[in-house]
Amino acid sequence: MRCYCCSSKSFDECCEPFIKGDKHPSSAEQLMRSRFSAYATAHYQYILETYTKEKQQGLSVEDLAQSAQGATWFALKVHPTLAASSVDNSVDSLVGNSVSSTEDSSIDSTVHADVKVEAQTNAEAISKPNLKPISKPITKPNNAIVEFTAYYFENKSMYQLHETSTFSVEDGKWRYHDGVLHDDCGKIKYGRNLPCVCGSNKKFKQCCATKSR
């Protein structure tokens, strides 16, 4: 089965080893992808454990599960960023790998289609875990920034969450700190005959649209 994070790899060789604790992500992007897969598979303990220690305060597995209730996460796109330039060189030795803007070159990070985005209320913006808008990402050594768009269904409607996330290295491991939401977050209307947002090369109606039922 193709991984939930929409890489070209299968789930058992991509995100599952991180979620099960058999391996640790060697970059911020790997952690971000594995956290998306954890949301898609309801592994909220992993999500809690991969926050920075500061952000873990006041959070619980029950809180995360409650805030994600009703959402079906089904596709992820990673956008090219200048993440590598924002990371202190010492991080590479800490985690054993350099940060890459796109780890899987086979992933198409662009949707070549017109998508209508409906206005999102602030309540929608904070209805998902730790998605409270902030002024800007934190900037200090041992950080990385990853920009992505995640897609989910809720009440049979399609939404997109476009975020620029900040990650930090703690105890030699990448951790998610927080993120800035972009203005195009919210409910969207996506043509059923357009290429699926997951990059499968199938029409949307023949692929991920079936997950809204």
XYZ file of C-alpha atoms in Angstrom:
213
model
C 0.000 0.000 0.000
C 1.295 3.438 -0.961
C 2.220 5.550 2.039
C -0.377 7.983 3.367
C 2.119 10.850 2.937
C 1.925 10.334 -0.859
C 5.563 9.398 -1.342
C 6.470 6.793 -3.937
C 7.208 4.298 -1.150
C 4.922 1.866 0.607
C 3.670 2.645 4.107
C 5.730 -0.127 5.691
C 8.975 1.235 4.243
C 8.157 4.934 4.584
C 6.304 6.294 7.626
C 5.269 3.162 9.513
C 8.734 2.413 11.013
C 8.790 5.928 12.499
C 5.275 5.640 13.917
C 6.066 2.224 15.421
C 9.303 3.543 16.941
C 11.582 1.242 14.954
C 13.362 4.231 13.398
C 13.641 7.967 13.943
C 13.185 10.568 11.183
C 16.522 11.912 9.982
C 15.104 15.197 8.707
C 12.315 17.636 9.447
C 10.488 16.627 6.286
C 10.534 12.959 7.237
C 9.048 13.866 10.604
C 6.394 16.043 9.005
C 5.407 13.249 6.610
C 5.254 10.692 9.404
C 3.087 12.995 11.516
C 0.657 13.344 8.611
C 0.537 9.549 8.277
C -0.031 9.316 12.017
C -3.039 11.621 11.723
C -4.309 9.555 8.789
C -4.041 6.361 10.854
C -5.075 7.863 14.230
C -1.740 7.236 15.974
C -2.076 10.164 18.359
C 0.542 8.971 20.839
C 3.190 9.391 18.138
C 1.885 12.855 17.326
C 2.116 13.878 20.975
C 5.631 12.490 21.368
C 6.926 14.302 18.298
C 6.015 17.782 19.527
C 8.802 19.787 21.152
C 8.840 19.484 24.922
C 7.509 23.025 25.231
C 4.478 22.242 23.072
C 3.785 18.915 24.778
C 2.903 20.793 27.954
C -0.851 20.863 28.351
C -1.498 18.393 25.514
C -2.746 14.838 25.801
C -3.527 11.962 23.461
C -7.203 12.468 24.261
C -6.978 16.160 23.324
C -5.396 15.333 19.982
C -7.915 12.621 19.187
C -10.818 14.908 20.074
C -9.544 17.795 17.956
C -9.046 15.513 14.936
C -12.445 13.836 15.264
C -14.424 13.804 12.044
C -11.485 14.544 9.744
C -10.234 12.033 7.166
C -6.732 13.013 6.068
C -6.024 11.613 2.618
C -3.299 13.493 0.694
C -0.161 15.519 1.292
C 1.940 17.783 -0.919
C 5.325 19.129 0.131
C 6.335 22.462 -1.356
C 9.955 23.307 -2.187
C 11.428 25.554 0.502
C 14.751 26.998 1.507
C 14.720 24.818 4.600
C 18.364 23.796 4.270
C 19.566 27.396 4.443
C 17.717 27.989 7.710
C 19.300 25.071 9.570
C 22.505 25.240 11.541
C 25.157 22.911 10.102
C 25.518 21.160 13.450
C 22.071 19.622 12.999
C 23.369 17.353 10.247
C 25.730 15.606 12.620
C 23.021 15.350 15.272
C 20.501 13.530 13.116
C 22.797 11.917 10.558
C 21.348 13.546 7.459
C 20.995 16.940 5.848
C 17.646 18.626 5.405
C 16.194 18.466 1.935
C 13.374 20.580 0.560
C 11.881 17.518 -1.130
C 13.122 14.096 -0.109
C 11.299 12.125 -2.768
C 11.994 13.682 -6.174
C 9.187 11.655 -7.724
C 6.580 13.654 -5.806
C 4.843 16.356 -7.796
C 4.517 19.291 -5.412
C 2.263 21.360 -7.692
C -1.434 20.989 -8.456
C -1.890 21.871 -12.128
C -5.548 22.768 -11.782
C -7.780 25.593 -10.700
C -9.023 25.034 -7.173
C -11.727 27.198 -5.641
C -10.993 27.994 -2.017
C -13.828 29.142 0.205
C -13.246 31.501 3.090
C -12.123 29.869 6.329
C -13.255 31.097 9.683
C -10.852 31.322 12.601
C -12.806 28.522 14.283
C -12.000 26.226 11.363
C -8.349 27.246 11.513
C -7.911 26.134 15.110
C -10.201 23.108 14.968
C -7.225 20.863 14.188
C -4.398 20.187 16.695
C -1.871 23.026 17.192
C -2.946 24.871 14.061
C -3.317 28.220 15.770
C -1.880 30.906 13.460
C 1.267 32.605 14.745
C 3.055 35.683 13.496
C 6.101 33.911 12.095
C 8.178 30.745 12.587
C 10.670 30.780 15.408
C 14.214 31.474 14.226
C 17.143 29.983 16.113
C 19.859 27.380 15.450
C 18.945 23.727 14.937
C 15.645 24.581 13.255
C 14.153 23.719 9.893
C 11.097 24.923 8.021
C 8.833 22.745 5.861
C 5.907 24.070 3.825
C 3.122 21.675 2.910
C -0.525 21.375 1.954
C -2.572 18.603 3.561
C -5.997 17.578 2.302
C -8.841 16.128 4.342
C -12.547 15.428 4.213
C -14.961 16.504 6.908
C -18.734 16.055 6.649
C -18.195 14.993 3.011
C -16.607 18.356 2.161
C -12.995 18.745 1.059
C -10.569 21.024 2.891
C -6.946 21.986 2.479
C -4.530 23.000 5.191
C -1.555 24.993 3.912
C 1.072 25.467 6.597
C 4.673 26.505 6.991
C 5.925 24.467 9.936
C 8.908 24.946 12.194
C 10.882 21.975 13.502
C 13.646 21.785 16.093
C 16.191 19.185 17.137
C 15.834 18.039 20.741
C 18.037 15.323 22.218
C 19.250 14.492 18.710
C 15.736 13.988 17.317
C 13.574 16.168 15.105
C 10.459 17.574 16.769
C 7.540 19.680 15.519
C 7.221 23.073 17.223
C 4.477 25.075 15.543
C 3.310 26.462 12.224
C 1.932 29.415 10.314
C -1.326 28.878 8.418
C -1.619 30.413 4.953
C -4.618 32.388 3.767
C -5.773 29.662 1.367
C -6.675 27.216 4.144
C -10.281 26.128 4.233
C -13.004 24.364 2.298
C -12.251 23.874 -1.392
C -14.099 22.707 -4.464
C -12.009 20.398 -6.614
C -13.147 19.059 -9.975
C -13.910 15.347 -9.973
C -12.280 14.890 -13.398
C -9.055 16.656 -12.419
C -5.879 14.690 -11.556
C -6.072 13.513 -7.965
C -4.227 15.694 -5.463
C -2.391 12.626 -4.136
C -0.346 12.339 -7.344
C -1.610 8.898 -8.319
C -2.190 9.985 -11.960
C -5.814 8.898 -11.625
C -8.830 11.162 -11.846
C -9.916 12.519 -8.486
C -13.322 10.806 -8.726
C -11.612 7.441 -9.256
C -9.123 7.900 -6.453
C -9.274 9.894 -3.210
C -12.781 11.266 -3.756
C -14.062 7.830 -2.783
C -12.684 8.372 0.748
C -15.250 11.081 1.457
C -18.092 8.546 1.605
